[in-house]
Short mmCIF file of N, CA and C in Angstrom, two decimals:
data_model
loop_
_atom_site.label_atom_id
_atom_site.label_comp_id
_atom_site.label_asym_id
_atom_site.label_seq_id
_atom_site.Cartn_x
_atom_site.Cartn_y
_atom_site.Cartn_z
N MET A 238 0.84 -1.17 0.00
CA MET A 238 0.00 0.00 0.00
C MET A 238 0.88 1.24 0.00
N THR A 239 0.64 2.17 -0.92
CA THR A 239 1.47 3.37 -1.01
C THR A 239 0.72 4.55 -0.46
N SER A 240 1.46 5.51 0.08
CA SER A 240 0.86 6.71 0.64
C SER A 240 0.78 7.77 -0.43
N SER A 241 -0.26 8.57 -0.38
CA SER A 241 -0.39 9.66 -1.35
C SER A 241 0.58 10.77 -0.99
N PRO A 242 1.06 11.54 -2.01
CA PRO A 242 1.98 12.65 -1.73
C PRO A 242 1.36 13.68 -0.79
N THR A 243 0.06 13.91 -0.92
CA THR A 243 -0.62 14.88 -0.04
C THR A 243 -0.55 14.43 1.40
N TRP A 244 -0.81 13.13 1.63
CA TRP A 244 -0.78 12.63 3.00
C TRP A 244 0.62 12.77 3.59
N LYS A 245 1.66 12.47 2.76
CA LYS A 245 3.03 12.59 3.25
C LYS A 245 3.35 14.03 3.61
N ARG A 246 2.92 14.99 2.77
CA ARG A 246 3.18 16.40 3.07
C ARG A 246 2.51 16.81 4.37
N GLU A 247 1.28 16.38 4.55
CA GLU A 247 0.56 16.77 5.77
C GLU A 247 1.19 16.14 7.00
N ARG A 248 1.70 14.92 6.84
CA ARG A 248 2.35 14.27 7.97
C ARG A 248 3.60 15.03 8.38
N LEU A 249 4.32 15.59 7.41
CA LEU A 249 5.55 16.32 7.72
C LEU A 249 5.28 17.73 8.23
N ARG A 250 4.12 18.27 7.89
CA ARG A 250 3.80 19.66 8.27
C ARG A 250 3.66 19.77 9.78
N SER A 251 4.29 20.77 10.32
CA SER A 251 4.16 21.04 11.75
C SER A 251 3.92 22.52 11.93
N ARG A 252 2.72 22.88 12.19
CA ARG A 252 2.41 24.28 12.37
C ARG A 252 2.64 24.70 13.81
N PHE A 253 3.04 23.81 14.62
CA PHE A 253 3.20 24.15 16.02
C PHE A 253 4.60 23.77 16.44
N HIS A 254 5.58 24.63 16.09
CA HIS A 254 6.98 24.30 16.29
C HIS A 254 7.34 24.06 17.75
N VAL A 255 6.76 24.81 18.65
CA VAL A 255 7.08 24.61 20.07
C VAL A 255 6.64 23.25 20.53
N ALA A 256 5.42 22.85 20.18
CA ALA A 256 4.92 21.54 20.59
C ALA A 256 5.78 20.42 19.99
N SER A 257 6.17 20.59 18.73
CA SER A 257 7.01 19.58 18.08
C SER A 257 8.36 19.49 18.76
N LEU A 258 8.94 20.64 19.06
CA LEU A 258 10.23 20.65 19.74
C LEU A 258 10.13 19.95 21.08
N LEU A 259 9.08 20.26 21.82
CA LEU A 259 8.93 19.65 23.14
C LEU A 259 8.69 18.15 23.06
N ALA A 260 7.92 17.71 22.08
CA ALA A 260 7.71 16.28 21.92
C ALA A 260 9.04 15.59 21.62
N GLY A 261 9.84 16.22 20.76
CA GLY A 261 11.16 15.66 20.45
C GLY A 261 12.06 15.64 21.68
N LEU A 262 12.02 16.73 22.44
CA LEU A 262 12.81 16.77 23.67
C LEU A 262 12.36 15.69 24.64
N ALA A 263 11.05 15.49 24.74
CA ALA A 263 10.53 14.48 25.66
C ALA A 263 11.02 13.09 25.27
N LEU A 264 10.99 12.78 23.98
CA LEU A 264 11.47 11.48 23.53
C LEU A 264 12.96 11.33 23.77
N LEU A 265 13.72 12.38 23.48
CA LEU A 265 15.15 12.34 23.69
C LEU A 265 15.48 12.15 25.16
N VAL A 266 14.77 12.89 26.00
CA VAL A 266 14.99 12.78 27.44
C VAL A 266 14.69 11.38 27.92
N THR A 267 13.56 10.82 27.47
CA THR A 267 13.18 9.49 27.91
C THR A 267 14.22 8.46 27.50
N GLY A 268 14.78 8.63 26.31
CA GLY A 268 15.77 7.67 25.83
C GLY A 268 17.14 7.84 26.44
N CYS A 269 17.48 9.04 26.90
CA CYS A 269 18.86 9.32 27.31
C CYS A 269 19.08 9.41 28.81
N ALA A 270 18.03 9.36 29.60
CA ALA A 270 18.23 9.59 31.02
C ALA A 270 17.60 8.48 31.85
N SER A 271 18.09 8.37 33.07
CA SER A 271 17.54 7.34 33.95
C SER A 271 17.01 7.90 35.25
N GLN A 272 17.15 9.20 35.48
CA GLN A 272 16.67 9.81 36.71
C GLN A 272 15.50 10.73 36.40
N PHE A 273 14.43 10.59 37.17
CA PHE A 273 13.24 11.41 36.94
C PHE A 273 13.35 12.71 37.69
N GLY A 274 12.77 13.75 37.10
CA GLY A 274 12.72 15.04 37.77
C GLY A 274 11.78 14.97 38.95
N LEU A 275 11.72 16.06 39.69
CA LEU A 275 10.90 16.10 40.89
C LEU A 275 9.41 16.22 40.61
N GLY A 276 9.04 16.60 39.42
CA GLY A 276 7.63 16.83 39.13
C GLY A 276 7.23 18.22 39.55
N MET A 277 5.94 18.48 39.52
CA MET A 277 5.40 19.79 39.88
C MET A 277 4.26 19.60 40.86
N ALA A 278 4.33 20.32 41.97
CA ALA A 278 3.34 20.14 43.04
C ALA A 278 1.91 20.35 42.56
N GLU A 279 1.71 21.33 41.68
CA GLU A 279 0.35 21.63 41.24
C GLU A 279 -0.10 20.77 40.05
N LEU A 280 0.80 19.95 39.52
CA LEU A 280 0.47 18.99 38.46
C LEU A 280 0.94 17.62 38.96
N PRO A 281 0.23 17.06 39.95
CA PRO A 281 0.72 15.87 40.66
C PRO A 281 0.46 14.55 39.94
N ALA A 282 1.23 13.55 40.33
CA ALA A 282 1.07 12.20 39.79
C ALA A 282 -0.31 11.65 40.10
N SER A 283 -0.90 12.06 41.21
CA SER A 283 -2.24 11.58 41.57
C SER A 283 -3.30 12.01 40.56
N GLN A 284 -2.98 13.01 39.74
CA GLN A 284 -3.90 13.46 38.69
C GLN A 284 -3.42 13.01 37.31
N GLY A 285 -2.45 12.10 37.26
CA GLY A 285 -1.99 11.53 36.00
C GLY A 285 -0.73 12.15 35.44
N TRP A 286 -0.20 13.21 36.06
CA TRP A 286 1.00 13.88 35.54
C TRP A 286 2.23 13.05 35.86
N GLU A 287 3.05 12.80 34.86
CA GLU A 287 4.25 11.98 35.02
C GLU A 287 5.49 12.81 34.75
N PRO A 288 6.46 12.82 35.69
CA PRO A 288 7.71 13.54 35.42
C PRO A 288 8.55 12.79 34.39
N LEU A 289 9.25 13.54 33.58
CA LEU A 289 10.15 12.94 32.60
C LEU A 289 11.54 12.80 33.22
N PRO A 290 12.30 11.81 32.80
CA PRO A 290 13.62 11.53 33.39
C PRO A 290 14.69 12.48 32.89
N ILE A 291 14.85 13.62 33.55
CA ILE A 291 15.82 14.61 33.09
C ILE A 291 17.03 14.73 34.00
N GLY A 292 17.10 13.92 35.04
CA GLY A 292 18.16 14.05 36.03
C GLY A 292 19.57 13.99 35.49
N THR A 293 19.84 13.15 34.50
CA THR A 293 21.19 13.01 33.98
C THR A 293 21.31 13.51 32.55
N TRP A 294 20.30 14.24 32.12
CA TRP A 294 20.30 14.72 30.74
C TRP A 294 21.35 15.81 30.56
N VAL A 295 22.21 15.65 29.59
CA VAL A 295 23.25 16.64 29.30
C VAL A 295 22.77 17.46 28.10
N LEU A 296 22.70 18.78 28.29
CA LEU A 296 22.20 19.67 27.25
C LEU A 296 23.32 20.54 26.71
N ASN A 297 23.01 21.25 25.64
CA ASN A 297 23.95 22.21 25.07
C ASN A 297 24.23 23.32 26.07
N ASP A 298 25.38 23.98 25.89
CA ASP A 298 25.69 25.13 26.72
C ASP A 298 24.58 26.15 26.59
N GLY A 299 24.20 26.73 27.72
CA GLY A 299 23.18 27.77 27.69
C GLY A 299 21.77 27.26 27.85
N LEU A 300 21.56 25.96 28.02
CA LEU A 300 20.23 25.39 28.16
C LEU A 300 20.20 24.40 29.31
N GLU A 301 19.25 24.58 30.22
CA GLU A 301 19.10 23.70 31.38
C GLU A 301 17.64 23.30 31.52
N ALA A 302 17.35 22.02 31.41
CA ALA A 302 15.99 21.52 31.64
C ALA A 302 15.84 21.27 33.14
N ARG A 303 14.94 21.99 33.77
CA ARG A 303 14.77 21.84 35.22
C ARG A 303 13.71 20.80 35.56
N THR A 304 12.56 20.91 34.93
CA THR A 304 11.46 19.98 35.20
C THR A 304 10.61 19.85 33.95
N MET A 305 10.19 18.63 33.65
CA MET A 305 9.25 18.39 32.56
C MET A 305 8.26 17.33 33.01
N VAL A 306 6.98 17.59 32.79
CA VAL A 306 5.95 16.62 33.12
C VAL A 306 4.96 16.54 31.97
N PHE A 307 4.32 15.38 31.83
CA PHE A 307 3.28 15.26 30.83
C PHE A 307 2.14 14.42 31.40
N CYS A 308 0.97 14.61 30.82
CA CYS A 308 -0.21 13.88 31.23
C CYS A 308 -0.72 13.14 29.99
N PRO A 309 -0.44 11.84 29.88
CA PRO A 309 -0.78 11.10 28.66
C PRO A 309 -2.28 10.83 28.53
N ARG A 310 -2.67 10.55 27.31
CA ARG A 310 -4.08 10.33 26.98
C ARG A 310 -4.72 9.24 27.84
N ASP A 311 -4.00 8.16 28.10
CA ASP A 311 -4.61 7.06 28.84
C ASP A 311 -4.75 7.32 30.34
N ALA A 312 -4.11 8.37 30.85
CA ALA A 312 -4.17 8.65 32.28
C ALA A 312 -4.94 9.94 32.61
N CYS A 313 -5.21 10.77 31.62
CA CYS A 313 -5.78 12.09 31.90
C CYS A 313 -7.01 12.37 31.05
N ILE A 314 -7.91 13.11 31.63
CA ILE A 314 -9.08 13.57 30.89
C ILE A 314 -8.63 14.54 29.83
N ARG A 315 -7.70 15.42 30.18
CA ARG A 315 -7.15 16.36 29.20
C ARG A 315 -5.63 16.17 29.18
N GLN A 316 -5.10 15.95 28.00
CA GLN A 316 -3.67 15.76 27.86
C GLN A 316 -2.95 17.09 28.09
N GLY A 317 -1.69 17.01 28.47
CA GLY A 317 -0.92 18.23 28.63
C GLY A 317 0.56 17.95 28.78
N PHE A 318 1.32 19.02 28.66
CA PHE A 318 2.77 18.97 28.84
C PHE A 318 3.17 20.28 29.49
N ALA A 319 4.05 20.24 30.47
CA ALA A 319 4.55 21.46 31.11
C ALA A 319 6.03 21.30 31.41
N SER A 320 6.75 22.41 31.35
CA SER A 320 8.17 22.33 31.63
C SER A 320 8.69 23.66 32.16
N VAL A 321 9.82 23.57 32.81
CA VAL A 321 10.58 24.74 33.23
C VAL A 321 11.98 24.56 32.66
N ILE A 322 12.39 25.54 31.85
CA ILE A 322 13.68 25.49 31.19
C ILE A 322 14.40 26.81 31.47
N ALA A 323 15.69 26.76 31.71
CA ALA A 323 16.48 27.98 31.94
C ALA A 323 17.51 28.12 30.83
N PHE A 324 17.71 29.36 30.41
CA PHE A 324 18.68 29.68 29.37
C PHE A 324 19.70 30.65 29.95
N SER A 325 20.94 30.56 29.47
CA SER A 325 21.96 31.51 29.91
C SER A 325 22.77 31.97 28.71
N GLY A 326 23.54 33.04 28.91
CA GLY A 326 24.41 33.55 27.86
C GLY A 326 23.67 34.00 26.63
N SER A 327 24.25 33.69 25.47
CA SER A 327 23.65 34.14 24.21
C SER A 327 22.30 33.47 23.94
N GLU A 328 22.13 32.24 24.45
CA GLU A 328 20.84 31.56 24.28
C GLU A 328 19.73 32.32 25.00
N ALA A 329 20.02 32.82 26.21
CA ALA A 329 19.03 33.58 26.97
C ALA A 329 18.64 34.84 26.21
N ALA A 330 19.63 35.54 25.67
CA ALA A 330 19.35 36.78 24.93
C ALA A 330 18.52 36.49 23.69
N LYS A 331 18.84 35.42 22.98
CA LYS A 331 18.13 35.07 21.75
C LYS A 331 16.67 34.71 22.04
N ILE A 332 16.43 33.88 23.05
CA ILE A 332 15.07 33.47 23.39
C ILE A 332 14.27 34.65 23.91
N ASP A 333 14.88 35.47 24.77
CA ASP A 333 14.19 36.63 25.31
C ASP A 333 13.77 37.58 24.20
N GLN A 334 14.66 37.83 23.26
CA GLN A 334 14.36 38.72 22.14
C GLN A 334 13.22 38.17 21.30
N ALA A 335 13.25 36.88 21.04
CA ALA A 335 12.20 36.25 20.23
C ALA A 335 10.84 36.36 20.91
N LEU A 336 10.80 36.14 22.22
CA LEU A 336 9.52 36.19 22.94
C LEU A 336 9.00 37.61 23.12
N LYS A 337 9.88 38.61 22.95
CA LYS A 337 9.44 40.01 23.06
C LYS A 337 8.91 40.55 21.74
N ALA A 338 9.05 39.78 20.66
CA ALA A 338 8.60 40.25 19.34
C ALA A 338 7.11 40.54 19.36
N ASP A 339 6.67 41.36 18.41
CA ASP A 339 5.25 41.69 18.38
C ASP A 339 4.44 40.43 18.03
N PRO A 340 3.19 40.36 18.51
CA PRO A 340 2.38 39.15 18.30
C PRO A 340 2.24 38.73 16.84
N ALA A 341 2.14 39.68 15.91
CA ALA A 341 1.98 39.32 14.49
C ALA A 341 3.23 38.58 13.99
N SER A 342 4.42 39.05 14.39
CA SER A 342 5.66 38.37 13.97
C SER A 342 5.75 36.97 14.57
N LEU A 343 5.36 36.86 15.84
CA LEU A 343 5.38 35.55 16.49
C LEU A 343 4.41 34.59 15.81
N ALA A 344 3.23 35.09 15.45
CA ALA A 344 2.24 34.24 14.78
C ALA A 344 2.79 33.73 13.45
N ARG A 345 3.49 34.59 12.71
CA ARG A 345 4.10 34.15 11.44
C ARG A 345 5.17 33.10 11.70
N LEU A 346 5.96 33.29 12.74
CA LEU A 346 7.02 32.33 13.06
C LEU A 346 6.42 30.97 13.41
N PHE A 347 5.38 30.96 14.26
CA PHE A 347 4.78 29.70 14.68
C PHE A 347 4.03 29.00 13.55
N SER A 348 3.52 29.75 12.59
CA SER A 348 2.74 29.13 11.52
C SER A 348 3.59 28.80 10.29
N LYS A 349 4.86 29.16 10.31
CA LYS A 349 5.75 28.89 9.18
C LYS A 349 6.01 27.38 9.07
N PRO A 350 5.84 26.83 7.86
CA PRO A 350 6.11 25.39 7.69
C PRO A 350 7.59 25.10 7.90
N PRO A 351 7.92 23.89 8.28
CA PRO A 351 9.32 23.51 8.44
C PRO A 351 10.07 23.59 7.11
N GLU A 352 11.39 23.67 7.20
CA GLU A 352 12.24 23.77 6.01
C GLU A 352 11.95 22.67 5.00
N ASP A 353 11.83 21.41 5.45
CA ASP A 353 11.59 20.29 4.53
C ASP A 353 10.32 20.50 3.73
N ASP A 354 9.28 21.00 4.39
CA ASP A 354 8.00 21.19 3.72
C ASP A 354 8.10 22.32 2.70
N GLN A 355 8.88 23.35 3.00
CA GLN A 355 9.03 24.46 2.07
C GLN A 355 9.73 24.00 0.79
N ARG A 356 10.71 23.11 0.93
CA ARG A 356 11.43 22.62 -0.25
C ARG A 356 10.53 21.76 -1.14
N SER A 357 9.53 21.11 -0.56
CA SER A 357 8.67 20.22 -1.35
C SER A 357 7.57 20.97 -2.09
N ARG A 358 7.43 22.26 -1.84
CA ARG A 358 6.39 23.04 -2.52
C ARG A 358 6.78 23.30 -3.96
N PRO A 359 5.78 23.39 -4.84
CA PRO A 359 6.09 23.74 -6.23
C PRO A 359 6.68 25.13 -6.31
N LYS A 360 7.62 25.33 -7.25
CA LYS A 360 8.29 26.62 -7.37
C LYS A 360 7.49 27.62 -8.20
N SER A 361 6.29 27.25 -8.61
CA SER A 361 5.47 28.14 -9.43
C SER A 361 4.99 29.36 -8.66
N GLY A 362 5.22 29.37 -7.36
CA GLY A 362 4.78 30.51 -6.55
C GLY A 362 3.36 30.34 -6.02
N SER A 363 2.70 29.27 -6.42
CA SER A 363 1.34 29.07 -5.92
C SER A 363 1.39 28.59 -4.48
N LYS A 364 0.51 29.13 -3.69
CA LYS A 364 0.47 28.76 -2.28
C LYS A 364 -0.77 27.92 -2.02
N ARG A 365 -0.58 26.89 -1.21
CA ARG A 365 -1.73 26.09 -0.79
C ARG A 365 -2.47 26.86 0.29
N PRO A 366 -3.77 26.69 0.34
CA PRO A 366 -4.50 27.37 1.40
C PRO A 366 -4.08 26.82 2.76
N ALA A 367 -4.03 27.70 3.74
CA ALA A 367 -3.61 27.30 5.08
C ALA A 367 -4.63 26.34 5.68
N LYS A 368 -4.14 25.33 6.38
CA LYS A 368 -5.00 24.34 7.02
C LYS A 368 -5.37 24.74 8.45
N SER A 369 -4.71 25.79 8.96
CA SER A 369 -4.97 26.22 10.33
C SER A 369 -4.74 27.72 10.45
N THR A 370 -5.22 28.26 11.55
CA THR A 370 -4.97 29.67 11.87
C THR A 370 -4.16 29.73 13.15
N THR A 371 -3.26 30.69 13.21
CA THR A 371 -2.41 30.87 14.39
C THR A 371 -2.62 32.27 14.92
N THR A 372 -2.91 32.37 16.21
CA THR A 372 -3.02 33.68 16.85
C THR A 372 -2.10 33.71 18.06
N VAL A 373 -1.50 34.87 18.28
CA VAL A 373 -0.61 35.06 19.43
C VAL A 373 -1.11 36.26 20.20
N SER A 374 -1.23 36.11 21.50
CA SER A 374 -1.64 37.22 22.35
C SER A 374 -0.76 37.25 23.59
N ARG A 375 -0.75 38.37 24.24
CA ARG A 375 0.04 38.53 25.46
C ARG A 375 -0.87 38.42 26.68
N PHE A 376 -0.31 37.95 27.79
CA PHE A 376 -1.03 37.92 29.06
C PHE A 376 -0.02 38.07 30.17
N GLU A 377 -0.51 38.26 31.38
CA GLU A 377 0.38 38.35 32.54
C GLU A 377 -0.19 37.47 33.64
N ALA A 378 0.68 36.76 34.33
CA ALA A 378 0.28 35.91 35.45
C ALA A 378 1.40 35.92 36.47
N GLU A 379 1.05 35.95 37.72
CA GLU A 379 2.04 35.96 38.80
C GLU A 379 3.00 37.15 38.64
N GLY A 380 2.54 38.23 38.00
CA GLY A 380 3.38 39.39 37.77
C GLY A 380 4.44 39.17 36.71
N VAL A 381 4.29 38.13 35.90
CA VAL A 381 5.28 37.75 34.90
C VAL A 381 4.65 37.85 33.51
N PRO A 382 5.38 38.40 32.51
CA PRO A 382 4.82 38.48 31.16
C PRO A 382 4.77 37.11 30.49
N GLY A 383 3.72 36.93 29.69
CA GLY A 383 3.58 35.67 28.98
C GLY A 383 2.99 35.87 27.60
N ILE A 384 3.09 34.83 26.80
CA ILE A 384 2.43 34.82 25.50
C ILE A 384 1.61 33.54 25.37
N LEU A 385 0.57 33.66 24.60
CA LEU A 385 -0.33 32.53 24.35
C LEU A 385 -0.38 32.32 22.85
N VAL A 386 -0.02 31.13 22.40
CA VAL A 386 -0.02 30.79 20.98
C VAL A 386 -1.13 29.76 20.76
N GLU A 387 -2.16 30.15 20.00
CA GLU A 387 -3.29 29.26 19.74
C GLU A 387 -3.31 28.88 18.27
N ILE A 388 -3.37 27.59 18.01
CA ILE A 388 -3.44 27.09 16.65
C ILE A 388 -4.73 26.28 16.53
N ARG A 389 -5.53 26.67 15.56
CA ARG A 389 -6.84 26.05 15.38
C ARG A 389 -6.97 25.57 13.94
N ALA A 390 -7.38 24.31 13.79
CA ALA A 390 -7.58 23.75 12.45
C ALA A 390 -8.79 24.40 11.80
N LYS A 391 -8.68 24.67 10.51
CA LYS A 391 -9.83 25.19 9.77
C LYS A 391 -10.75 24.03 9.43
N GLY A 392 -12.01 24.34 9.25
CA GLY A 392 -12.96 23.31 8.88
C GLY A 392 -13.72 22.78 10.07
N SER A 393 -14.32 21.62 9.87
CA SER A 393 -15.24 21.08 10.87
C SER A 393 -14.57 20.30 11.99
N SER A 394 -13.28 20.01 11.88
CA SER A 394 -12.64 19.18 12.90
C SER A 394 -12.58 19.88 14.25
N GLY A 395 -12.40 21.19 14.24
CA GLY A 395 -12.35 21.95 15.48
C GLY A 395 -11.14 21.66 16.35
N LYS A 396 -10.15 20.94 15.84
CA LYS A 396 -8.98 20.61 16.65
C LYS A 396 -8.17 21.87 16.93
N SER A 397 -7.58 21.92 18.11
CA SER A 397 -6.77 23.07 18.47
C SER A 397 -5.69 22.65 19.45
N ALA A 398 -4.67 23.49 19.54
CA ALA A 398 -3.59 23.31 20.52
C ALA A 398 -3.15 24.70 20.94
N THR A 399 -2.82 24.84 22.20
CA THR A 399 -2.38 26.12 22.73
C THR A 399 -1.12 25.93 23.54
N THR A 400 -0.19 26.85 23.36
CA THR A 400 1.02 26.90 24.18
C THR A 400 1.01 28.20 24.95
N ALA A 401 1.21 28.12 26.25
CA ALA A 401 1.36 29.30 27.10
C ALA A 401 2.80 29.33 27.60
N ILE A 402 3.43 30.51 27.50
CA ILE A 402 4.83 30.66 27.88
C ILE A 402 4.96 31.85 28.82
N LEU A 403 5.51 31.62 30.00
CA LEU A 403 5.85 32.69 30.95
C LEU A 403 7.37 32.78 31.00
N ARG A 404 7.89 34.00 31.13
CA ARG A 404 9.34 34.15 31.17
C ARG A 404 9.74 35.22 32.19
N GLY A 405 10.89 35.00 32.81
CA GLY A 405 11.42 35.98 33.75
C GLY A 405 12.89 35.72 34.01
N ARG A 406 13.56 36.70 34.57
CA ARG A 406 15.00 36.60 34.84
C ARG A 406 15.25 36.12 36.26
N GLU A 407 16.26 35.28 36.40
CA GLU A 407 16.82 34.88 37.69
C GLU A 407 18.31 35.13 37.57
N GLY A 408 18.74 36.30 37.98
CA GLY A 408 20.13 36.67 37.79
C GLY A 408 20.45 36.78 36.32
N ASP A 409 21.47 36.04 35.86
CA ASP A 409 21.83 36.10 34.44
C ASP A 409 21.09 35.07 33.60
N ARG A 410 20.18 34.34 34.22
CA ARG A 410 19.44 33.30 33.50
C ARG A 410 18.03 33.78 33.13
N LEU A 411 17.56 33.32 31.98
CA LEU A 411 16.17 33.52 31.58
C LEU A 411 15.45 32.21 31.87
N VAL A 412 14.43 32.27 32.72
CA VAL A 412 13.66 31.08 33.06
C VAL A 412 12.34 31.12 32.30
N VAL A 413 12.02 30.02 31.65
CA VAL A 413 10.80 29.91 30.85
C VAL A 413 9.96 28.76 31.40
N ALA A 414 8.70 29.06 31.70
CA ALA A 414 7.73 28.03 32.06
C ALA A 414 6.78 27.91 30.88
N LEU A 415 6.61 26.71 30.41
CA LEU A 415 5.87 26.49 29.18
C LEU A 415 4.87 25.36 29.38
N ALA A 416 3.68 25.51 28.82
CA ALA A 416 2.67 24.45 28.89
C ALA A 416 1.96 24.34 27.55
N VAL A 417 1.66 23.11 27.16
CA VAL A 417 0.92 22.83 25.94
C VAL A 417 -0.34 22.07 26.33
N ALA A 418 -1.48 22.55 25.84
CA ALA A 418 -2.77 21.91 26.14
C ALA A 418 -3.71 22.13 24.96
N GLU A 419 -4.89 21.52 25.05
CA GLU A 419 -5.84 21.66 23.96
C GLU A 419 -6.53 23.01 23.94
N ASP A 420 -6.64 23.68 25.09
CA ASP A 420 -7.32 24.97 25.11
C ASP A 420 -6.51 26.00 25.90
N ALA A 421 -6.83 27.27 25.68
CA ALA A 421 -6.06 28.37 26.26
C ALA A 421 -6.11 28.39 27.78
N GLU A 422 -7.28 28.14 28.34
CA GLU A 422 -7.41 28.19 29.80
C GLU A 422 -6.52 27.15 30.47
N ALA A 423 -6.52 25.92 29.95
CA ALA A 423 -5.69 24.86 30.52
C ALA A 423 -4.21 25.17 30.33
N ALA A 424 -3.84 25.69 29.17
CA ALA A 424 -2.42 26.01 28.93
C ALA A 424 -1.94 27.09 29.88
N ARG A 425 -2.75 28.14 30.07
CA ARG A 425 -2.36 29.20 31.02
C ARG A 425 -2.23 28.65 32.43
N ARG A 426 -3.22 27.86 32.86
CA ARG A 426 -3.21 27.30 34.21
C ARG A 426 -1.97 26.42 34.43
N ASP A 427 -1.65 25.57 33.46
CA ASP A 427 -0.50 24.67 33.60
C ASP A 427 0.82 25.44 33.55
N ALA A 428 0.88 26.52 32.74
CA ALA A 428 2.10 27.34 32.69
C ALA A 428 2.32 28.01 34.04
N VAL A 429 1.25 28.50 34.66
CA VAL A 429 1.38 29.12 35.99
C VAL A 429 1.84 28.08 37.00
N ALA A 430 1.30 26.86 36.95
CA ALA A 430 1.73 25.80 37.85
C ALA A 430 3.21 25.50 37.65
N ALA A 431 3.65 25.48 36.40
CA ALA A 431 5.07 25.25 36.12
C ALA A 431 5.92 26.39 36.65
N TRP A 432 5.46 27.63 36.46
CA TRP A 432 6.20 28.78 36.93
C TRP A 432 6.38 28.73 38.45
N ARG A 433 5.33 28.36 39.16
CA ARG A 433 5.41 28.29 40.63
C ARG A 433 6.38 27.21 41.10
N SER A 434 6.61 26.20 40.26
CA SER A 434 7.47 25.09 40.67
C SER A 434 8.96 25.36 40.42
N ARG A 435 9.25 26.47 39.76
CA ARG A 435 10.63 26.70 39.31
C ARG A 435 11.61 26.76 40.45
#
């Protein structure tokens, strides 16, 4: 049985770069480490949240994974992912600058297809209609600035994903609390829980 080219393109398309990055990080962490993080008090194991094994994970300079938890489909009514990551040096400056960009620029960044998908497009200049809409808005929680990235599928499926990101400085480090959920309210709530656990 062969796959259609359209199906292959859609499978490669990732309109939610943060979620894809985090899923990749989660798999890498699971495969490379044997010590589990402490978890998050407000996202407890009793409610299905599982800490990822980041205790011995070695990261690039300028990046520190402090805590990552996820709530899988088979254990939770609503799936989710939350993490606390710290950046230092040039990585901190780069991430901070990116998160300070205006919402329209961030929306374009999050909705941009991956490099592989761009190369597979016809060079005639014709654009395929977008399969989803991306909106970015700002919010504040715990006195900390945040952004909310909502991606919603067009059409009748109604599928959506939201990432909430809070950021703040701890000395020379930029600390980011991030949560991915199906809706904005859950993403904001989980990001605040992650922020409190930092």
